[in-house]
PDB file of C-alpha atoms and ligand atoms in Angstrom:
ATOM      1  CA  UNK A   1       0.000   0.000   0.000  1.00  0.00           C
ATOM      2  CA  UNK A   2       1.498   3.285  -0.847  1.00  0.00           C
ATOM      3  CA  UNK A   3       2.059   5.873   1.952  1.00  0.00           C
ATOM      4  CA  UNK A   4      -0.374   8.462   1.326  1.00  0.00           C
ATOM      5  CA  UNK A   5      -3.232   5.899   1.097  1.00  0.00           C
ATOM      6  CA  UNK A   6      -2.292   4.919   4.753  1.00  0.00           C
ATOM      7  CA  UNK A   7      -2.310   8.359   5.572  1.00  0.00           C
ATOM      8  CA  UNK A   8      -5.750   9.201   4.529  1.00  0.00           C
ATOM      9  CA  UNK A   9      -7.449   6.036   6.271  1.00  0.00           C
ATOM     10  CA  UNK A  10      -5.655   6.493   9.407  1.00  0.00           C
ATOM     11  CA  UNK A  11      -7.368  10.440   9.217  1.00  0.00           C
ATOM     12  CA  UNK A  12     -10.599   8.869   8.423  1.00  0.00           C
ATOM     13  CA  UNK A  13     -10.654   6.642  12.059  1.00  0.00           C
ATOM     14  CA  UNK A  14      -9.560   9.682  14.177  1.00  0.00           C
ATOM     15  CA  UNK A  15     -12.526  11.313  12.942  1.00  0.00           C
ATOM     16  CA  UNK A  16     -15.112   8.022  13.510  1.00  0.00           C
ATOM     17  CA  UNK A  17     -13.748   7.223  16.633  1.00  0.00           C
ATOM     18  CA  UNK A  18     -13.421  11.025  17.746  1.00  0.00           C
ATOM     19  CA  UNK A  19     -16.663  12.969  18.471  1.00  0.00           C
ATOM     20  CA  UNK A  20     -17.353  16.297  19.291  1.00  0.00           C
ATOM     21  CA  UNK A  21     -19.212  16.865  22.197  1.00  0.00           C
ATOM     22  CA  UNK A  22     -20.348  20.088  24.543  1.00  0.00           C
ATOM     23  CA  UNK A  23     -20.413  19.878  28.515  1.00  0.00           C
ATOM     24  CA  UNK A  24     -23.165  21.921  30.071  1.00  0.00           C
ATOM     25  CA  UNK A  25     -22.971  23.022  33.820  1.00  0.00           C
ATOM     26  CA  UNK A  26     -25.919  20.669  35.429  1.00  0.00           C
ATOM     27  CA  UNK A  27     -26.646  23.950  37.925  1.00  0.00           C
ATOM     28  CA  UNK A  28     -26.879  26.814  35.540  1.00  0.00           C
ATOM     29  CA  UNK A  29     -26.997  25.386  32.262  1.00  0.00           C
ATOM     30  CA  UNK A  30     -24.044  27.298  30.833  1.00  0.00           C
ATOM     31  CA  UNK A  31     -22.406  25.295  28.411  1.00  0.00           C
ATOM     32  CA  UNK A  32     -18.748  25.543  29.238  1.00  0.00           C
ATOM     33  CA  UNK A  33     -16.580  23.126  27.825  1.00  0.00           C
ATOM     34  CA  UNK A  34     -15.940  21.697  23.829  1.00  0.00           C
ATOM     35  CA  UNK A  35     -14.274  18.610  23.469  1.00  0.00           C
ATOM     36  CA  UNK A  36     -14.034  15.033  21.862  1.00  0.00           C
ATOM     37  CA  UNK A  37     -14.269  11.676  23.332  1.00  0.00           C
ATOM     38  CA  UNK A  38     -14.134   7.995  22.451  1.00  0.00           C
ATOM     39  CA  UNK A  39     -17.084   7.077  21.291  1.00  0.00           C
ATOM     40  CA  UNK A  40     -15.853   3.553  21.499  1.00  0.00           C
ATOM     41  CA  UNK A  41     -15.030   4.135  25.192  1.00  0.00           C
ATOM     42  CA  UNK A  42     -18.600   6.346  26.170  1.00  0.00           C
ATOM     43  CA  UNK A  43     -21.201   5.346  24.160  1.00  0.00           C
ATOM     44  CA  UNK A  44     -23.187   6.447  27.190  1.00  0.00           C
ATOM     45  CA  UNK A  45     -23.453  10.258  27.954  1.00  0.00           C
ATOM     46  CA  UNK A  46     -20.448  12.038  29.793  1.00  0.00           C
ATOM     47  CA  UNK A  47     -20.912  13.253  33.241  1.00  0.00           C
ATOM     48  CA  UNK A  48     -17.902  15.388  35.009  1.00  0.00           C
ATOM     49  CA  UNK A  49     -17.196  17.586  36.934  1.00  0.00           C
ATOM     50  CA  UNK A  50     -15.482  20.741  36.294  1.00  0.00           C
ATOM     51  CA  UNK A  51     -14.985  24.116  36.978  1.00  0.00           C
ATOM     52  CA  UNK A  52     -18.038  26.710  36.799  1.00  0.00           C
ATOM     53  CA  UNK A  53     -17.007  30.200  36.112  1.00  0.00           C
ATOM     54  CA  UNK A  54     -20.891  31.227  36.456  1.00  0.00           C
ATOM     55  CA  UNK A  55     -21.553  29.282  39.540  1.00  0.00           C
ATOM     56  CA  UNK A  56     -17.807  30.308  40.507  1.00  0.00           C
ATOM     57  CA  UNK A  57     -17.415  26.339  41.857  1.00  0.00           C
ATOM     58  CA  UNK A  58     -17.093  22.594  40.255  1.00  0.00           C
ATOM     59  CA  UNK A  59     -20.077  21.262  39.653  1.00  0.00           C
ATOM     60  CA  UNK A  60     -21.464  18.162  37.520  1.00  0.00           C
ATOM     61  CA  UNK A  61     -21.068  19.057  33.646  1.00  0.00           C
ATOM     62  CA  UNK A  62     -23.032  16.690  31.331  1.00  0.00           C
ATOM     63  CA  UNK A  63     -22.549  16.512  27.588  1.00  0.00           C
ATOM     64  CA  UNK A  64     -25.311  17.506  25.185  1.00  0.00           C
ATOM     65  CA  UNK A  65     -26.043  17.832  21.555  1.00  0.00           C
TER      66      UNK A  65
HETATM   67 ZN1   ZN B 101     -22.748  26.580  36.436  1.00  0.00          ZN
END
């Protein structure tokens, strides 16, 4: 297989595997935090807790759509 094939499959996984998700403060329902997870790892909804600059504490962030 020549090298740039590999290249482009390997970039297709990352972005299967990888999804973007948004954690929202449980409390005030700020949505705080962008990031990516596993899929493979948490097909169930992400729960954790972080820092709230609105609530000014950590408090339970959940991911949403
Ligand atoms: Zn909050």
């Amino acid at each position: 297989m020549p090298k740039k094939d590999k290249c482009i499959i390997k970039k297709l996984e990352v972005e299967v595997v990888r999804v973007k998700i948004t954690l929202a403060c449980t409390e005030c329902k700020q949505r705080n935090y962008n990031t990516t997870k596993e899929k493979k790892n948490h097909p169930e909804r992400l729960e954790t807790s972080k820092y709230c600059r609105f609530c000014r504490k950590h408090t339970v962030h959940k991911e949403t759509k």
